[in-house]
Coordinates of C-alpha atoms in Angstrom, one line a residue:
X1 CA 85.2 142.2 94.6
X2 CA 85.7 143.0 98.7
X3 CA 83.1 143.8 100.9
X4 CA 85.0 147.1 101.6
X5 CA 84.7 148.0 98.1
X6 CA 81.4 146.8 97.6
X7 CA 80.4 149.0 100.6
X8 CA 82.1 152.1 99.3
X9 CA 80.8 151.7 95.8
X10 CA 77.3 151.7 97.4
X11 CA 78.4 155.2 99.2
X12 CA 79.5 156.2 95.9
X13 CA 76.3 155.6 94.1
X14 CA 74.8 158.2 96.7
X15 CA 77.0 161.1 95.3
X16 CA 75.6 163.3 92.6
X17 CA 77.7 163.2 89.1
X18 CA 79.3 165.8 87.7
X19 CA 76.7 165.8 85.1
X20 CA 73.7 166.3 87.5
X21 CA 75.7 169.2 89.8
X22 CA 76.4 170.6 86.2
X23 CA 72.5 170.7 85.5
X24 CA 71.7 171.7 89.0
X25 CA 73.8 174.3 88.9
X26 CA 72.8 175.9 85.7
X27 CA 69.2 175.7 86.6
X28 CA 69.2 177.3 90.1
X29 CA 71.1 179.9 88.3
X30 CA 68.4 180.2 85.9
X31 CA 65.5 180.4 88.2
X32 CA 67.3 183.1 90.7
X33 CA 67.6 185.1 87.7
X34 CA 64.0 184.8 86.8
X35 CA 62.9 185.5 90.2
X36 CA 64.4 188.6 90.2
X37 CA 62.7 189.7 87.5
X38 CA 58.9 189.0 88.8
X39 CA 59.9 189.3 92.8
X40 CA 60.6 193.1 94.0
X41 CA 62.9 193.9 96.7
X42 CA 65.4 190.9 96.6
X43 CA 68.5 192.0 98.7
X44 CA 70.1 188.4 98.2
X45 CA 69.9 184.8 96.9
X46 CA 71.7 181.6 98.0
X47 CA 71.6 177.6 98.0
X48 CA 71.3 176.7 101.6
X49 CA 70.4 173.0 102.7
X50 CA 71.7 169.6 101.9
X51 CA 72.9 170.3 98.4
X52 CA 74.7 172.9 99.9
X53 CA 76.0 170.8 102.9
X54 CA 76.9 168.2 100.7
X55 CA 74.4 165.7 102.2
X56 CA 72.1 165.5 99.2
X57 CA 71.8 162.0 97.8
X58 CA 70.6 160.8 94.6
X59 CA 68.0 161.0 93.1
X60 CA 68.6 164.7 93.7
X61 CA 65.0 166.1 94.8
X62 CA 64.8 169.0 96.4
X63 CA 67.2 172.0 96.3
X64 CA 66.8 175.0 99.0
X65 CA 67.3 178.4 97.6
X66 CA 67.1 181.3 100.3
X67 CA 65.9 184.6 99.1
X68 CA 66.7 187.7 101.4
X69 CA 64.1 190.4 101.0
X70 CA 63.5 193.7 101.7
X71 CA 61.3 193.9 104.6
X72 CA 60.0 197.2 104.0
X73 CA 58.5 196.2 100.9
X74 CA 57.5 192.5 102.0
X75 CA 57.3 192.0 105.9
X76 CA 53.9 192.6 108.0
X77 CA 53.2 191.6 111.3
X78 CA 49.5 190.1 111.2
X79 CA 48.5 186.7 111.6
X80 CA 48.1 186.2 107.9
X81 CA 51.3 187.7 107.0
X82 CA 53.5 184.4 106.3
X83 CA 50.9 182.8 104.4
X84 CA 50.7 186.0 102.2
X85 CA 54.4 186.0 101.5
X86 CA 54.3 182.8 100.6
X87 CA 51.5 183.1 98.1
X88 CA 53.6 186.5 96.7
X89 CA 56.6 183.9 96.2
X90 CA 53.9 181.8 94.2
X91 CA 52.5 184.2 92.5
X92 CA 56.6 185.7 91.2
X93 CA 57.3 181.9 90.4
X94 CA 54.2 181.4 88.1
X95 CA 54.9 184.6 86.0
X96 CA 58.5 183.2 85.9
X97 CA 57.5 179.9 84.4
X98 CA 53.8 179.9 83.0
X99 CA 54.0 176.4 82.4
X100 CA 54.8 175.0 86.2
X101 CA 52.8 174.6 89.1
X102 CA 54.5 176.0 92.0
X103 CA 53.2 174.8 95.2
X104 CA 53.0 176.2 98.8
X105 CA 54.8 174.8 101.4
X106 CA 54.8 174.8 105.4
X107 CA 57.7 177.4 105.1
X108 CA 58.4 177.4 101.1
X109 CA 57.2 177.6 97.7
X110 CA 58.1 174.2 95.6
X111 CA 58.6 174.3 91.9
X112 CA 59.5 171.2 90.1
X113 CA 61.1 170.6 86.6
X114 CA 61.0 167.2 84.5
X115 CA 63.2 167.8 82.1
X116 CA 66.0 167.5 85.2
X117 CA 63.6 165.6 87.9
X118 CA 64.8 168.2 90.4
X119 CA 62.7 170.7 92.4
X120 CA 63.5 173.7 94.5
X121 CA 61.9 174.7 97.6
X122 CA 61.8 179.0 97.4
X123 CA 62.4 180.3 101.2
X124 CA 61.6 183.6 102.0
X125 CA 63.8 185.4 104.6
X126 CA 64.2 189.0 106.1
X127 CA 67.3 190.0 108.3
X128 CA 67.3 191.9 110.9
X129 CA 68.8 195.3 111.0
X130 CA 72.4 194.6 111.3
X131 CA 75.2 197.3 111.6
X132 CA 78.1 195.2 113.0
X133 CA 81.2 194.3 109.9
X134 CA 80.3 195.0 106.3
X135 CA 79.2 191.7 104.4
X136 CA 79.0 189.8 107.9
X137 CA 76.5 187.3 108.5
X138 CA 73.5 188.5 110.7
X139 CA 73.0 187.0 113.8
X140 CA 69.8 185.1 112.1
X141 CA 67.1 185.6 109.6
X142 CA 63.3 185.4 109.9
X143 CA 61.1 183.1 107.6
X144 CA 57.4 182.4 107.6
X145 CA 56.2 179.5 109.1
X146 CA 52.3 179.1 107.6
X147 CA 51.6 176.6 110.2
X148 CA 52.5 178.6 113.2
X149 CA 51.3 181.9 111.3
X150 CA 54.5 183.7 112.2
X151 CA 58.0 184.3 111.3
X152 CA 60.6 181.7 113.1
X153 CA 64.2 182.4 113.0
X154 CA 67.1 180.7 111.3
X155 CA 70.5 180.8 110.3
X156 CA 71.4 178.5 107.6
X157 CA 75.4 179.3 108.2
X158 CA 74.9 178.3 111.4
X159 CA 73.7 174.4 110.3
X160 CA 76.5 174.2 107.8
X161 CA 78.8 175.2 110.6
X162 CA 77.3 172.5 113.3
X163 CA 77.8 170.1 109.8
X164 CA 81.3 170.7 109.2
X165 CA 82.2 170.4 112.6
X166 CA 80.4 166.9 113.1
X167 CA 81.8 165.6 110.0
X168 CA 85.5 166.8 111.2
X169 CA 84.9 165.1 114.3
X170 CA 84.2 161.8 112.6
X171 CA 87.6 162.0 110.4
X172 CA 85.5 163.2 107.0
X173 CA 83.5 159.9 107.3
X174 CA 80.1 161.4 108.6
X175 CA 78.7 163.0 105.4
X176 CA 78.7 159.6 103.9
X177 CA 77.0 158.0 106.6
X178 CA 74.6 160.5 106.5
X179 CA 73.9 159.8 102.9
X180 CA 73.5 156.3 103.8
X181 CA 70.9 157.0 106.4
X182 CA 69.1 159.2 104.7
X183 CA 69.0 156.6 101.8
X184 CA 67.2 153.9 104.0
X185 CA 65.1 156.6 105.1
X186 CA 64.0 157.1 101.9
X187 CA 63.7 153.4 101.2
X188 CA 61.9 153.1 104.3
X189 CA 58.8 155.2 103.1
X190 CA 60.7 158.3 104.8
X191 CA 59.3 158.0 108.4
X192 CA 61.7 160.8 109.1
X193 CA 62.7 164.0 107.2
X194 CA 66.0 164.1 105.7
X195 CA 66.9 167.1 108.2
X196 CA 66.3 165.4 111.1
X197 CA 67.7 162.3 110.2
X198 CA 70.9 164.6 109.6
X199 CA 70.8 166.8 112.7
X200 CA 70.4 164.0 115.1
X201 CA 73.7 162.5 113.1
X202 CA 75.9 165.5 113.9
X203 CA 76.0 163.8 117.5
X204 CA 76.5 160.6 116.6
X205 CA 80.4 160.2 116.9
X206 CA 83.3 161.9 118.9
X207 CA 86.0 160.3 116.9
X208 CA 86.4 158.8 113.2
X209 CA 84.4 155.3 113.4
X210 CA 86.6 152.0 112.4
X211 CA 85.4 151.7 109.0
X212 CA 82.3 152.8 107.2
X213 CA 80.4 149.8 107.7
X214 CA 80.7 150.1 111.9
X215 CA 80.1 153.9 111.2
X216 CA 76.6 152.9 109.4
X217 CA 75.7 150.6 112.2
X218 CA 76.5 152.8 114.7
X219 CA 74.8 156.2 113.3
X220 CA 71.7 153.5 113.1
X221 CA 71.8 152.5 116.7
X222 CA 72.3 156.8 117.6
X223 CA 69.5 157.4 115.5
X224 CA 67.6 155.0 117.2
X225 CA 67.8 156.3 120.5
X226 CA 68.1 160.1 119.7
X227 CA 64.8 160.0 117.8
X228 CA 63.1 159.3 121.4
X229 CA 63.8 163.0 122.2
X230 CA 63.3 166.0 121.1
X231 CA 65.6 167.3 118.3
X232 CA 66.9 171.3 118.6
X233 CA 67.5 173.6 115.9
X234 CA 71.4 173.3 115.7
X235 CA 71.5 177.0 115.3
X236 CA 69.7 177.6 118.7
X237 CA 66.8 180.0 117.0
X238 CA 64.2 178.1 115.6
X239 CA 61.4 175.3 116.9
X240 CA 62.6 172.1 117.3
X241 CA 63.6 170.0 113.9
X242 CA 60.7 167.7 114.9
X243 CA 58.3 169.5 116.2
X244 CA 55.7 168.4 113.9
X245 CA 56.5 164.9 114.8
X246 CA 53.6 162.9 116.6
X247 CA 54.3 160.4 119.3
X248 CA 52.9 157.7 117.0
X249 CA 55.1 158.6 114.2
X250 CA 58.3 158.9 116.5
X251 CA 57.7 155.5 117.8
X252 CA 57.1 154.2 114.2
X253 CA 60.6 155.5 113.3
X254 CA 62.3 154.6 116.6
X255 CA 60.9 150.8 115.7
X256 CA 62.0 151.2 112.2
X257 CA 65.6 152.4 113.0
X258 CA 66.0 149.9 115.5
X259 CA 65.5 146.8 113.1
X260 CA 67.6 148.7 110.7
X261 CA 70.4 149.0 113.5
X262 CA 69.9 145.1 114.1
X263 CA 70.3 144.3 111.0
X264 CA 73.5 146.1 110.5
X265 CA 74.9 144.8 113.7
X266 CA 74.3 141.3 112.1
X267 CA 76.3 142.3 109.1
X268 CA 79.0 143.8 110.6
X269 CA 79.0 140.8 113.0
X270 CA 79.2 138.4 110.0
X271 CA 81.8 140.3 108.1
X272 CA 83.9 140.0 111.4
X273 CA 83.3 136.0 111.3
X274 CA 84.5 136.2 108.1
X275 CA 81.3 135.4 106.2
X276 CA 81.4 138.4 103.3
X277 CA 78.6 136.5 101.2
X278 CA 76.4 136.8 104.6
X279 CA 77.2 140.2 105.6
X280 CA 76.8 141.5 101.8
X281 CA 73.5 139.7 102.1
X282 CA 72.3 141.5 104.9
X283 CA 73.6 145.2 104.0
X284 CA 71.2 144.6 100.5
X285 CA 68.4 143.4 102.7
X286 CA 69.2 146.9 104.7
X287 CA 69.8 149.1 101.9
X288 CA 68.3 147.4 98.8
X289 CA 69.5 146.5 95.5
X290 CA 71.4 149.6 95.0
X291 CA 73.8 147.9 97.3
X292 CA 75.6 145.3 94.9

Protein backbone atom coordinates (compact mmCIF):
# COMPACT_ATOMS: atom_id res chain seq x y z
CA UNK A 1 0.00 0.00 0.00
CA UNK A 2 1.34 3.44 -0.91
CA UNK A 3 2.03 6.09 1.71
CA UNK A 4 -0.87 8.18 0.43
CA UNK A 5 -3.21 5.18 0.71
CA UNK A 6 -1.87 4.31 4.16
CA UNK A 7 -2.50 7.85 5.38
CA UNK A 8 -5.98 7.87 3.88
CA UNK A 9 -6.71 4.55 5.59
CA UNK A 10 -5.65 6.13 8.89
CA UNK A 11 -7.98 9.08 8.36
CA UNK A 12 -10.82 6.71 7.50
CA UNK A 13 -10.21 4.76 10.71
CA UNK A 14 -11.13 7.89 12.68
CA UNK A 15 -14.54 8.13 11.00
CA UNK A 16 -17.62 6.80 12.75
CA UNK A 17 -18.92 3.59 11.23
CA UNK A 18 -22.47 3.26 9.93
CA UNK A 19 -23.26 1.02 12.90
CA UNK A 20 -21.91 3.57 15.39
CA UNK A 21 -23.94 6.31 13.77
CA UNK A 22 -27.09 4.20 13.84
CA UNK A 23 -26.58 3.28 17.52
CA UNK A 24 -25.89 6.87 18.49
CA UNK A 25 -28.91 8.10 16.53
CA UNK A 26 -31.30 5.65 18.16
CA UNK A 27 -29.90 6.22 21.63
CA UNK A 28 -29.98 10.02 21.51
CA UNK A 29 -33.61 9.97 20.31
CA UNK A 30 -34.58 7.74 23.24
CA UNK A 31 -32.62 9.94 25.65
CA UNK A 32 -34.33 13.12 24.50
CA UNK A 33 -37.76 11.48 24.63
CA UNK A 34 -37.22 10.21 28.19
CA UNK A 35 -35.87 13.55 29.33
CA UNK A 36 -39.02 15.30 28.13
CA UNK A 37 -41.10 12.98 30.33
CA UNK A 38 -39.22 14.00 33.48
CA UNK A 39 -38.32 17.62 32.74
CA UNK A 40 -40.98 20.28 32.44
CA UNK A 41 -40.69 23.25 30.11
CA UNK A 42 -38.65 21.69 27.30
CA UNK A 43 -39.15 23.88 24.22
CA UNK A 44 -36.67 22.16 21.94
CA UNK A 45 -33.75 19.73 21.99
CA UNK A 46 -31.11 19.10 19.37
CA UNK A 47 -27.67 17.65 18.80
CA UNK A 48 -24.80 20.13 18.74
CA UNK A 49 -21.03 19.92 19.22
CA UNK A 50 -18.47 17.91 17.26
CA UNK A 51 -20.91 15.08 16.44
CA UNK A 52 -23.20 17.54 14.71
CA UNK A 53 -20.32 19.42 13.02
CA UNK A 54 -18.82 16.20 11.67
CA UNK A 55 -15.56 16.46 13.60
CA UNK A 56 -16.11 13.71 16.18
CA UNK A 57 -13.65 10.80 16.18
CA UNK A 58 -13.73 7.15 17.10
CA UNK A 59 -14.11 5.82 19.67
CA UNK A 60 -17.08 8.11 20.15
CA UNK A 61 -16.97 9.53 23.68
CA UNK A 62 -19.42 12.39 24.15
CA UNK A 63 -22.36 13.77 22.20
CA UNK A 64 -23.71 17.19 23.13
CA UNK A 65 -27.47 17.53 23.49
CA UNK A 66 -28.71 21.12 23.62
CA UNK A 67 -31.98 21.40 25.56
CA UNK A 68 -33.82 24.71 25.22
CA UNK A 69 -35.99 25.39 28.27
CA UNK A 70 -38.80 27.77 29.11
CA UNK A 71 -37.07 30.57 31.03
CA UNK A 72 -40.28 31.34 32.93
CA UNK A 73 -40.05 27.93 34.60
CA UNK A 74 -36.31 27.48 34.98
CA UNK A 75 -34.42 30.78 34.84
CA UNK A 76 -33.42 32.60 38.02
CA UNK A 77 -30.98 35.47 38.44
CA UNK A 78 -29.30 34.57 41.69
CA UNK A 79 -25.69 33.38 42.14
CA UNK A 80 -26.55 29.73 42.73
CA UNK A 81 -29.09 29.55 39.86
CA UNK A 82 -26.74 27.94 37.28
CA UNK A 83 -25.87 25.10 39.65
CA UNK A 84 -29.51 24.65 40.62
CA UNK A 85 -30.46 24.30 36.95
CA UNK A 86 -27.79 21.67 36.41
CA UNK A 87 -29.09 19.86 39.50
CA UNK A 88 -32.58 19.94 37.97
CA UNK A 89 -31.20 18.30 34.83
CA UNK A 90 -29.38 15.73 36.94
CA UNK A 91 -32.59 14.80 38.79
CA UNK A 92 -34.48 14.44 35.52
CA UNK A 93 -31.78 12.14 34.15
CA UNK A 94 -31.82 10.03 37.31
CA UNK A 95 -35.56 9.70 36.98
CA UNK A 96 -35.19 8.79 33.32
CA UNK A 97 -32.43 6.24 33.96
CA UNK A 98 -32.56 5.02 37.60
CA UNK A 99 -29.63 2.64 37.11
CA UNK A 100 -27.27 5.32 35.81
CA UNK A 101 -25.13 7.93 37.55
CA UNK A 102 -25.36 11.29 35.79
CA UNK A 103 -22.58 13.72 36.66
CA UNK A 104 -22.75 17.51 36.90
CA UNK A 105 -20.01 19.27 34.93
CA UNK A 106 -19.15 22.91 34.37
CA UNK A 107 -21.92 23.71 31.89
CA UNK A 108 -23.68 20.41 31.38
CA UNK A 109 -24.69 17.11 32.93
CA UNK A 110 -23.03 13.96 31.63
CA UNK A 111 -24.65 10.54 31.42
CA UNK A 112 -22.92 7.46 30.00
CA UNK A 113 -24.20 4.16 28.62
CA UNK A 114 -22.13 1.00 28.92
CA UNK A 115 -23.85 -0.78 26.04
CA UNK A 116 -22.64 1.61 23.36
CA UNK A 117 -19.86 3.22 25.38
CA UNK A 118 -21.28 6.61 24.45
CA UNK A 119 -21.85 9.43 26.94
CA UNK A 120 -24.04 12.47 26.44
CA UNK A 121 -23.53 16.00 27.73
CA UNK A 122 -26.91 17.60 28.36
CA UNK A 123 -26.56 21.38 27.99
CA UNK A 124 -29.59 23.35 29.26
CA UNK A 125 -30.21 26.66 27.49
CA UNK A 126 -32.55 29.62 27.34
CA UNK A 127 -33.40 31.64 24.26
CA UNK A 128 -33.88 35.40 24.69
CA UNK A 129 -37.14 37.00 23.63
CA UNK A 130 -37.04 36.79 19.88
CA UNK A 131 -39.72 38.27 17.66
CA UNK A 132 -38.00 38.16 14.26
CA UNK A 133 -38.82 35.78 11.44
CA UNK A 134 -40.67 32.67 12.59
CA UNK A 135 -38.49 29.57 12.99
CA UNK A 136 -35.31 31.66 12.75
CA UNK A 137 -32.47 31.11 15.16
CA UNK A 138 -32.25 33.63 18.02
CA UNK A 139 -29.11 35.77 18.11
CA UNK A 140 -27.82 33.79 21.08
CA UNK A 141 -28.68 31.34 23.83
CA UNK A 142 -27.77 31.51 27.49
CA UNK A 143 -26.36 28.46 29.27
CA UNK A 144 -25.28 27.94 32.88
CA UNK A 145 -21.65 28.25 33.90
CA UNK A 146 -21.13 26.56 37.23
CA UNK A 147 -17.61 27.92 37.75
CA UNK A 148 -18.60 31.54 37.08
CA UNK A 149 -22.01 31.16 38.78
CA UNK A 150 -23.68 33.01 35.93
CA UNK A 151 -25.29 32.60 32.53
CA UNK A 152 -23.04 32.84 29.47
CA UNK A 153 -24.00 33.36 25.85
CA UNK A 154 -23.43 30.91 23.04
CA UNK A 155 -24.74 30.02 19.60
CA UNK A 156 -24.11 26.47 18.31
CA UNK A 157 -25.33 27.45 14.84
CA UNK A 158 -22.58 30.06 14.59
CA UNK A 159 -20.02 27.47 15.70
CA UNK A 160 -21.22 25.11 12.96
CA UNK A 161 -21.10 27.91 10.38
CA UNK A 162 -17.50 28.74 11.34
CA UNK A 163 -16.55 25.08 10.94
CA UNK A 164 -18.23 24.81 7.53
CA UNK A 165 -16.57 28.00 6.27
CA UNK A 166 -13.13 26.88 7.44
CA UNK A 167 -13.54 23.45 5.85
CA UNK A 168 -14.57 25.06 2.57
CA UNK A 169 -11.50 27.32 2.61
CA UNK A 170 -9.36 24.20 2.99
CA UNK A 171 -11.01 22.54 0.01
CA UNK A 172 -12.99 20.13 2.17
CA UNK A 173 -9.84 18.74 3.77
CA UNK A 174 -9.96 20.46 7.18
CA UNK A 175 -12.48 18.26 8.97
CA UNK A 176 -10.35 15.17 8.40
CA UNK A 177 -7.23 16.99 9.59
CA UNK A 178 -9.07 18.20 12.70
CA UNK A 179 -9.94 14.59 13.48
CA UNK A 180 -6.28 13.61 13.11
CA UNK A 181 -5.23 16.46 15.43
CA UNK A 182 -7.90 15.42 17.94
CA UNK A 183 -6.68 11.83 17.78
CA UNK A 184 -3.12 12.98 18.45
CA UNK A 185 -4.41 15.15 21.32
CA UNK A 186 -6.29 12.23 22.89
CA UNK A 187 -3.31 9.88 22.50
CA UNK A 188 -1.08 12.55 24.10
CA UNK A 189 -3.14 12.65 27.29
CA UNK A 190 -5.52 15.36 26.05
CA UNK A 191 -3.48 18.47 26.96
CA UNK A 192 -6.21 20.57 25.29
CA UNK A 193 -9.95 20.21 24.91
CA UNK A 194 -11.15 18.89 21.59
CA UNK A 195 -13.15 22.06 20.97
CA UNK A 196 -10.06 24.19 21.60
CA UNK A 197 -8.13 22.15 19.02
CA UNK A 198 -11.01 22.53 16.60
CA UNK A 199 -11.54 26.28 16.95
CA UNK A 200 -7.83 27.03 16.61
CA UNK A 201 -7.87 24.94 13.42
CA UNK A 202 -10.45 27.19 11.78
CA UNK A 203 -7.77 29.80 11.04
CA UNK A 204 -5.15 27.34 9.77
CA UNK A 205 -5.79 27.42 6.02
CA UNK A 206 -6.79 29.95 3.40
CA UNK A 207 -6.57 27.40 0.60
CA UNK A 208 -6.49 23.63 0.13
CA UNK A 209 -3.30 21.93 1.39
CA UNK A 210 -1.14 20.12 -1.15
CA UNK A 211 -2.06 16.76 0.38
CA UNK A 212 -3.30 15.42 3.75
CA UNK A 213 0.23 14.71 5.06
CA UNK A 214 1.46 18.23 4.38
CA UNK A 215 -1.88 19.48 5.68
CA UNK A 216 -1.47 17.74 9.04
CA UNK A 217 2.09 19.04 9.32
CA UNK A 218 0.87 22.57 8.60
CA UNK A 219 -2.02 22.21 11.03
CA UNK A 220 0.25 21.05 13.87
CA UNK A 221 2.62 23.95 13.18
CA UNK A 222 -0.34 26.33 13.23
CA UNK A 223 -1.66 24.90 16.49
CA UNK A 224 1.76 25.18 18.14
CA UNK A 225 1.68 28.89 17.37
CA UNK A 226 -2.03 29.53 17.96
CA UNK A 227 -2.09 27.89 21.40
CA UNK A 228 0.14 30.66 22.73
CA UNK A 229 -2.66 33.24 22.32
CA UNK A 230 -6.19 33.45 23.67
CA UNK A 231 -8.78 31.55 21.62
CA UNK A 232 -11.98 33.61 21.28
CA UNK A 233 -15.43 32.10 20.97
CA UNK A 234 -16.04 31.81 17.18
CA UNK A 235 -19.59 33.08 17.75
CA UNK A 236 -18.18 36.20 19.46
CA UNK A 237 -20.54 35.75 22.40
CA UNK A 238 -19.10 33.77 25.29
CA UNK A 239 -15.81 33.66 27.14
CA UNK A 240 -12.64 32.52 25.41
CA UNK A 241 -12.58 28.81 24.58
CA UNK A 242 -9.38 28.44 26.60
CA UNK A 243 -10.44 30.63 29.53
CA UNK A 244 -9.65 27.83 31.99
CA UNK A 245 -6.23 27.02 30.54
CA UNK A 246 -3.44 27.88 32.98
CA UNK A 247 -0.13 29.30 31.77
CA UNK A 248 1.61 26.06 32.77
CA UNK A 249 -0.82 23.93 30.77
CA UNK A 250 -0.56 26.30 27.81
CA UNK A 251 3.23 26.01 27.82
CA UNK A 252 3.03 22.23 28.10
CA UNK A 253 0.57 22.01 25.19
CA UNK A 254 2.75 24.29 23.06
CA UNK A 255 5.81 22.13 23.68
CA UNK A 256 3.92 18.95 22.79
CA UNK A 257 2.58 20.54 19.61
CA UNK A 258 5.98 21.84 18.61
CA UNK A 259 7.46 18.37 19.04
CA UNK A 260 4.60 16.82 17.06
CA UNK A 261 5.04 19.35 14.26
CA UNK A 262 8.75 18.50 14.05
CA UNK A 263 7.97 14.79 13.67
CA UNK A 264 5.38 15.58 11.00
CA UNK A 265 7.93 17.74 9.18
CA UNK A 266 10.45 14.87 9.26
CA UNK A 267 7.80 12.51 7.85
CA UNK A 268 6.99 14.90 5.00
CA UNK A 269 10.70 15.41 4.28
CA UNK A 270 11.27 11.64 4.19
CA UNK A 271 8.39 11.18 1.74
CA UNK A 272 9.66 13.93 -0.52
CA UNK A 273 13.10 12.33 -0.40
CA UNK A 274 11.61 9.08 -1.66
CA UNK A 275 11.89 7.17 1.63
CA UNK A 276 8.30 6.11 2.25
CA UNK A 277 9.31 3.53 4.86
CA UNK A 278 10.95 6.22 7.00
CA UNK A 279 7.95 8.49 6.49
CA UNK A 280 5.56 5.77 7.65
CA UNK A 281 7.73 5.06 10.69
CA UNK A 282 7.67 8.73 11.68
CA UNK A 283 3.92 9.03 11.19
CA UNK A 284 3.41 5.89 13.28
CA UNK A 285 5.61 7.28 16.05
CA UNK A 286 3.41 10.37 16.07
CA UNK A 287 -0.02 8.84 15.58
CA UNK A 288 0.36 5.41 17.17
CA UNK A 289 -0.37 1.89 16.01
CA UNK A 290 -3.69 2.96 14.49
CA UNK A 291 -1.50 4.32 11.66
CA UNK A 292 -0.72 1.16 9.72
